[in-house]
mmCIF file of C-alpha atoms in Angstrom:
data_model
loop_
_atom_site.group_PDB
_atom_site.id
_atom_site.type_symbol
_atom_site.label_atom_id
_atom_site.label_comp_id
_atom_site.label_asym_id
_atom_site.label_seq_id
_atom_site.Cartn_x
_atom_site.Cartn_y
_atom_site.Cartn_z
ATOM 1 C CA GLN A 1 -9.951 -10.631 -6.547
ATOM 2 C CA SER A 2 -7.915 -7.418 -7.162
ATOM 3 C CA ALA A 3 -9.541 -4.400 -8.621
ATOM 4 C CA LEU A 4 -6.754 -3.830 -11.113
ATOM 5 C CA THR A 5 -5.686 -6.753 -13.440
ATOM 6 C CA GLN A 6 -1.892 -7.586 -13.974
ATOM 7 C CA PRO A 7 -0.424 -10.752 -15.784
ATOM 8 C CA PRO A 8 0.770 -13.070 -12.896
ATOM 9 C CA SER A 9 4.139 -13.389 -14.235
ATOM 10 C CA ALA A 10 6.687 -11.842 -16.722
ATOM 11 C CA SER A 11 10.282 -12.697 -17.551
ATOM 12 C CA GLY A 12 13.240 -11.391 -19.595
ATOM 13 C CA SER A 13 16.973 -11.947 -19.902
ATOM 14 C CA PRO A 14 19.515 -9.638 -18.440
ATOM 15 C CA GLY A 15 19.864 -6.554 -20.706
ATOM 16 C CA GLN A 16 16.396 -6.989 -22.112
ATOM 17 C CA SER A 17 13.425 -4.915 -21.637
ATOM 18 C CA VAL A 18 10.032 -6.250 -20.183
ATOM 19 C CA THR A 19 6.705 -4.435 -19.795
ATOM 20 C CA ILE A 20 3.952 -5.154 -17.228
ATOM 21 C CA SER A 21 0.361 -4.088 -17.645
ATOM 22 C CA CYS A 22 -2.151 -2.921 -15.300
ATOM 23 C CA THR A 23 -5.761 -2.738 -16.488
ATOM 24 C CA GLY A 24 -8.524 -0.916 -14.774
ATOM 25 C CA THR A 25 -11.601 1.062 -15.857
ATOM 26 C CA SER A 26 -12.369 4.698 -16.510
ATOM 27 C CA SER A 27 -13.227 4.953 -12.720
ATOM 28 C CA ASP A 28 -9.722 4.396 -11.605
ATOM 29 C CA VAL A 29 -6.648 4.007 -14.082
ATOM 30 C CA GLY A 30 -8.415 5.588 -16.969
ATOM 31 C CA GLY A 31 -9.895 8.584 -15.075
ATOM 32 C CA TYR A 32 -6.894 10.130 -13.385
ATOM 33 C CA ASN A 33 -3.179 10.196 -13.582
ATOM 34 C CA TYR A 34 -2.830 8.764 -10.206
ATOM 35 C CA VAL A 35 -1.097 5.447 -10.937
ATOM 36 C CA SER A 36 1.871 4.090 -8.862
ATOM 37 C CA TRP A 37 4.010 1.095 -9.064
ATOM 38 C CA TYR A 38 5.633 -0.812 -6.379
ATOM 39 C CA GLN A 39 8.431 -3.183 -6.218
ATOM 40 C CA GLN A 40 8.427 -5.849 -3.432
ATOM 41 C CA TYR A 41 10.981 -8.380 -2.642
ATOM 42 C CA PRO A 42 10.035 -11.616 -0.591
ATOM 43 C CA GLY A 43 9.374 -10.883 3.104
ATOM 44 C CA LYS A 44 9.780 -7.018 2.586
ATOM 45 C CA ALA A 45 7.336 -4.066 2.321
ATOM 46 C CA PRO A 46 6.591 -2.778 -1.069
ATOM 47 C CA LYS A 47 8.463 0.370 -2.326
ATOM 48 C CA VAL A 48 7.118 2.770 -4.585
ATOM 49 C CA ILE A 49 9.067 3.065 -7.967
ATOM 50 C CA ILE A 50 6.603 5.098 -10.174
ATOM 51 C CA TYR A 51 4.013 7.651 -9.192
ATOM 52 C CA GLU A 52 1.627 9.842 -11.195
ATOM 53 C CA VAL A 53 1.983 7.429 -14.065
ATOM 54 C CA SER A 54 5.481 8.159 -14.996
ATOM 55 C CA LYS A 55 7.275 10.078 -12.277
ATOM 56 C CA ARG A 56 10.223 8.398 -10.551
ATOM 57 C CA PRO A 57 11.077 9.000 -6.672
ATOM 58 C CA SER A 58 14.606 10.059 -6.241
ATOM 59 C CA GLY A 59 17.107 7.049 -6.034
ATOM 60 C CA VAL A 60 14.910 4.943 -8.509
ATOM 61 C CA PRO A 61 16.996 3.962 -11.548
ATOM 62 C CA ASP A 62 15.847 5.464 -15.066
ATOM 63 C CA ARG A 63 15.596 1.961 -16.252
ATOM 64 C CA PHE A 64 12.092 1.961 -14.530
ATOM 65 C CA SER A 65 9.633 3.917 -16.575
ATOM 66 C CA GLY A 66 5.772 4.129 -16.600
ATOM 67 C CA SER A 67 2.901 5.168 -19.036
ATOM 68 C CA LYS A 68 -0.606 5.037 -19.567
ATOM 69 C CA SER A 69 -3.216 4.604 -22.434
ATOM 70 C CA GLY A 70 -6.834 4.537 -21.795
ATOM 71 C CA ASN A 71 -7.549 2.251 -18.855
ATOM 72 C CA THR A 72 -4.239 0.516 -18.987
ATOM 73 C CA ALA A 73 -1.027 1.474 -17.326
ATOM 74 C CA SER A 74 2.287 -0.021 -18.010
ATOM 75 C CA LEU A 75 5.538 -0.382 -16.321
ATOM 76 C CA THR A 76 8.655 -0.823 -18.300
ATOM 77 C CA VAL A 77 12.020 -2.051 -16.999
ATOM 78 C CA SER A 78 14.868 -1.662 -19.381
ATOM 79 C CA GLY A 79 18.177 -3.217 -19.277
ATOM 80 C CA LEU A 80 17.024 -5.853 -16.993
ATOM 81 C CA GLN A 81 19.339 -6.798 -14.096
ATOM 82 C CA ALA A 82 19.194 -9.703 -11.645
ATOM 83 C CA GLU A 83 18.220 -7.422 -8.842
ATOM 84 C CA ASP A 84 15.076 -6.526 -10.801
ATOM 85 C CA GLU A 85 13.537 -9.935 -9.979
ATOM 86 C CA ALA A 86 10.605 -9.128 -7.591
ATOM 87 C CA ASP A 87 6.991 -8.633 -7.487
ATOM 88 C CA TYR A 88 5.479 -5.538 -8.951
ATOM 89 C CA TYR A 89 2.195 -4.202 -8.100
ATOM 90 C CA CYS A 90 0.267 -1.285 -9.616
ATOM 91 C CA SER A 91 -2.046 1.019 -7.697
ATOM 92 C CA SER A 92 -4.531 3.671 -8.522
ATOM 93 C CA TYR A 93 -6.986 6.091 -7.186
ATOM 94 C CA GLY A 94 -10.030 4.132 -6.714
ATOM 95 C CA GLY A 95 -12.821 6.509 -6.116
ATOM 96 C CA ILE A 96 -14.373 8.168 -2.952
ATOM 97 C CA ASN A 97 -15.491 4.869 -1.464
ATOM 98 C CA ASN A 98 -12.118 3.219 -1.846
ATOM 99 C CA LEU A 99 -9.245 5.814 -2.144
ATOM 100 C CA ALA A 100 -6.797 3.177 -3.231
ATOM 101 C CA VAL A 101 -6.979 -0.017 -5.323
ATOM 102 C CA PHE A 102 -4.215 -2.460 -6.241
ATOM 103 C CA GLY A 103 -3.368 -4.926 -8.803
ATOM 104 C CA GLY A 104 -2.972 -8.512 -8.108
ATOM 105 C CA GLY A 105 0.854 -8.340 -8.703
ATOM 106 C CA THR A 106 3.305 -9.680 -11.341
ATOM 107 C CA LYS A 107 6.231 -11.772 -10.542
ATOM 108 C CA LEU A 108 9.209 -10.753 -12.574
ATOM 109 C CA SER A 109 11.900 -13.242 -13.335
ATOM 110 C CA VAL A 110 15.247 -12.467 -14.826
ATOM 111 C CA LEU A 111 16.391 -15.396 -16.489
ATOM 112 C CA GLN B 1 14.352 10.062 7.282
ATOM 113 C CA VAL B 2 10.881 9.024 8.289
ATOM 114 C CA GLN B 3 10.805 5.396 9.751
ATOM 115 C CA LEU B 4 7.618 3.389 10.912
ATOM 116 C CA GLN B 5 7.845 0.535 13.513
ATOM 117 C CA GLN B 6 4.849 -1.571 13.954
ATOM 118 C CA SER B 7 3.901 -3.732 17.014
ATOM 119 C CA GLY B 8 0.999 -5.811 17.939
ATOM 120 C CA PRO B 9 0.021 -9.479 18.505
ATOM 121 C CA GLY B 10 0.557 -11.985 15.721
ATOM 122 C CA LEU B 11 -2.451 -14.198 16.781
ATOM 123 C CA VAL B 12 -5.875 -12.951 17.275
ATOM 124 C CA LYS B 13 -9.017 -15.284 17.991
ATOM 125 C CA PRO B 14 -11.994 -15.275 15.788
ATOM 126 C CA SER B 15 -14.657 -12.743 16.781
ATOM 127 C CA GLN B 16 -12.121 -10.583 18.824
ATOM 128 C CA THR B 17 -10.531 -7.285 18.010
ATOM 129 C CA LEU B 18 -7.132 -6.989 16.067
ATOM 130 C CA SER B 19 -5.122 -4.037 17.381
ATOM 131 C CA LEU B 20 -1.865 -2.872 15.744
ATOM 132 C CA THR B 21 0.249 0.090 16.562
ATOM 133 C CA CYS B 22 2.627 2.049 14.372
ATOM 134 C CA VAL B 23 5.164 4.271 15.829
ATOM 135 C CA ILE B 24 6.624 7.197 13.722
ATOM 136 C CA SER B 25 10.066 8.543 13.852
ATOM 137 C CA GLY B 26 11.367 11.391 11.770
ATOM 138 C CA ASP B 27 7.928 12.857 11.350
ATOM 139 C CA SER B 28 4.820 13.879 13.407
ATOM 140 C CA VAL B 29 1.612 12.005 13.571
ATOM 141 C CA SER B 30 -0.040 15.386 13.656
ATOM 142 C CA SER B 31 1.705 16.890 10.843
ATOM 143 C CA ASN B 32 -0.502 19.053 8.518
ATOM 144 C CA SER B 33 1.031 17.542 5.527
ATOM 145 C CA ALA B 34 1.160 13.920 6.123
ATOM 146 C CA ALA B 35 -1.406 11.065 6.301
ATOM 147 C CA TRP B 36 -0.898 7.724 7.865
ATOM 148 C CA ASN B 37 -2.326 4.606 6.195
ATOM 149 C CA TRP B 38 -3.022 0.998 7.009
ATOM 150 C CA ILE B 39 -2.738 -1.645 4.366
ATOM 151 C CA ARG B 40 -2.923 -5.436 4.440
ATOM 152 C CA GLN B 41 -1.822 -8.184 2.214
ATOM 153 C CA SER B 42 -2.790 -11.821 1.815
ATOM 154 C CA PRO B 43 -2.554 -14.524 -0.772
ATOM 155 C CA SER B 44 -6.448 -14.518 -1.207
ATOM 156 C CA ARG B 45 -7.186 -10.779 -1.214
ATOM 157 C CA GLY B 46 -3.722 -9.336 -2.409
ATOM 158 C CA LEU B 47 -2.857 -5.656 -1.194
ATOM 159 C CA GLU B 48 -5.920 -4.164 0.196
ATOM 160 C CA TRP B 49 -5.876 -0.413 1.417
ATOM 161 C CA LEU B 50 -7.869 -0.249 4.741
ATOM 162 C CA GLY B 51 -7.884 3.324 5.494
ATOM 163 C CA ARG B 52 -6.001 6.508 6.522
ATOM 164 C CA THR B 53 -5.857 9.029 9.245
ATOM 165 C CA TYR B 54 -4.528 12.484 9.229
ATOM 166 C CA TYR B 55 -4.632 15.816 11.108
ATOM 167 C CA ARG B 56 -5.787 19.183 9.440
ATOM 168 C CA SER B 57 -6.643 21.242 12.503
ATOM 169 C CA THR B 58 -8.900 18.208 13.487
ATOM 170 C CA TRP B 59 -8.656 14.415 12.921
ATOM 171 C CA TYR B 60 -9.920 12.764 9.794
ATOM 172 C CA ASN B 61 -10.368 9.230 9.074
ATOM 173 C CA ASP B 62 -11.179 7.498 5.623
ATOM 174 C CA TYR B 63 -11.939 3.806 5.724
ATOM 175 C CA ALA B 64 -12.174 1.183 2.865
ATOM 176 C CA VAL B 65 -15.751 0.257 2.235
ATOM 177 C CA SER B 66 -14.865 -3.346 2.873
ATOM 178 C CA VAL B 67 -14.005 -2.838 6.498
ATOM 179 C CA LYS B 68 -15.754 0.383 7.390
ATOM 180 C CA SER B 69 -18.302 -1.149 9.715
ATOM 181 C CA ARG B 70 -15.365 -2.955 11.720
ATOM 182 C CA ILE B 71 -12.476 -0.533 11.705
ATOM 183 C CA THR B 72 -11.339 2.448 13.762
ATOM 184 C CA PHE B 73 -8.123 4.548 14.029
ATOM 185 C CA ASN B 74 -6.833 6.549 16.656
ATOM 186 C CA SER B 75 -3.743 8.674 17.261
ATOM 187 C CA ASP B 76 -1.544 9.358 20.150
ATOM 188 C CA THR B 77 0.487 12.630 19.796
ATOM 189 C CA SER B 78 2.297 12.085 23.105
ATOM 190 C CA LYS B 79 3.777 8.839 21.839
ATOM 191 C CA ASN B 80 3.821 9.834 18.006
ATOM 192 C CA GLN B 81 1.964 6.821 16.983
ATOM 193 C CA PHE B 82 -1.288 5.734 15.342
ATOM 194 C CA SER B 83 -3.259 2.510 15.784
ATOM 195 C CA LEU B 84 -5.694 0.093 13.959
ATOM 196 C CA HIS B 85 -8.558 -1.565 15.539
ATOM 197 C CA LEU B 86 -10.390 -4.237 13.564
ATOM 198 C CA ASN B 87 -13.410 -5.878 15.359
ATOM 199 C CA SER B 88 -15.076 -9.085 14.819
ATOM 200 C CA VAL B 89 -12.220 -10.796 13.030
ATOM 201 C CA THR B 90 -12.704 -13.884 10.987
ATOM 202 C CA PRO B 91 -10.020 -16.187 9.305
ATOM 203 C CA GLU B 92 -10.486 -13.848 6.326
ATOM 204 C CA ASP B 93 -8.754 -11.055 8.041
ATOM 205 C CA ALA B 94 -5.417 -13.081 8.504
ATOM 206 C CA ALA B 95 -2.864 -11.269 6.479
ATOM 207 C CA VAL B 96 0.394 -9.166 6.839
ATOM 208 C CA TYR B 97 -0.539 -5.698 7.976
ATOM 209 C CA TYR B 98 1.335 -2.645 7.148
ATOM 210 C CA CYS B 99 1.321 0.916 8.273
ATOM 211 C CA ALA B 100 2.538 3.572 5.754
ATOM 212 C CA LYS B 101 2.973 7.145 5.155
ATOM 213 C CA GLY B 102 1.264 8.790 2.217
ATOM 214 C CA VAL B 103 -0.990 11.764 1.758
ATOM 215 C CA ASN B 104 -2.378 9.871 -1.293
ATOM 216 C CA PRO B 105 -3.253 6.396 -0.594
ATOM 217 C CA TRP B 106 -1.978 5.087 -3.785
ATOM 218 C CA GLU B 107 1.402 6.770 -3.364
ATOM 219 C CA LEU B 108 2.620 5.241 -0.123
ATOM 220 C CA VAL B 109 6.132 6.474 0.334
ATOM 221 C CA VAL B 110 7.337 4.977 3.642
ATOM 222 C CA TRP B 111 6.176 1.470 4.959
ATOM 223 C CA GLY B 112 6.406 -0.379 8.214
ATOM 224 C CA GLN B 113 8.118 -3.561 8.462
ATOM 225 C CA GLY B 114 4.808 -5.412 8.483
ATOM 226 C CA THR B 115 3.042 -7.601 11.116
ATOM 227 C CA LEU B 116 1.741 -11.246 10.212
ATOM 228 C CA VAL B 117 -1.608 -11.674 11.935
ATOM 229 C CA THR B 118 -3.148 -15.084 12.159
ATOM 230 C CA VAL B 119 -6.856 -15.536 13.099
ATOM 231 C CA SER B 120 -7.160 -18.711 15.079
ATOM 232 C CA PRO B 121 -8.802 -20.251 18.213
#
């Protein structure tokens, strides 16, 4: 069982927006602005697309955005494209005994 | 750019030690501004951070509580690589293992290709 809770699936049509949530506690997501989001294609390693809640690494389209409210972080994908179909994972600082914790992942389908 | 190339056996017997190596190109294992992590991914446990090793005038290791009693890291500066050793493995340790670069374990910016490890007699 993963430390952070994500919905198992999400979907949207091309051009639409979809938001994926990531719920933790005040000891991880809620306590620090240390939330990242990863995109993973089947058989590939994860790739960071958001870090420090809302920052995008260079090369990541601005269609991807992140936010946080309380113990819940969110990833929004705007203007959905077929290539966005992938698994998305959130990660957060998890405290001194477990520096990083992950969500269980959300499979995003582009209908 | 930084690349990580993993190697190691894909099959380990129960109770034995799982050992994997990650060779770094484009950076240095002894860099004072980098850290080198191990993560695994399985259907039952999802993504799980296992620990990190880094050099700041001396070597430091941080391990996840879940594996702390069974895991060790070491680094070889002459080969620019770092290694994971997980002893007393059980079928629960079967997973895809990744090495990754990231000072902050929740922000892993470069990943290896992954190694599928099966635990079976």
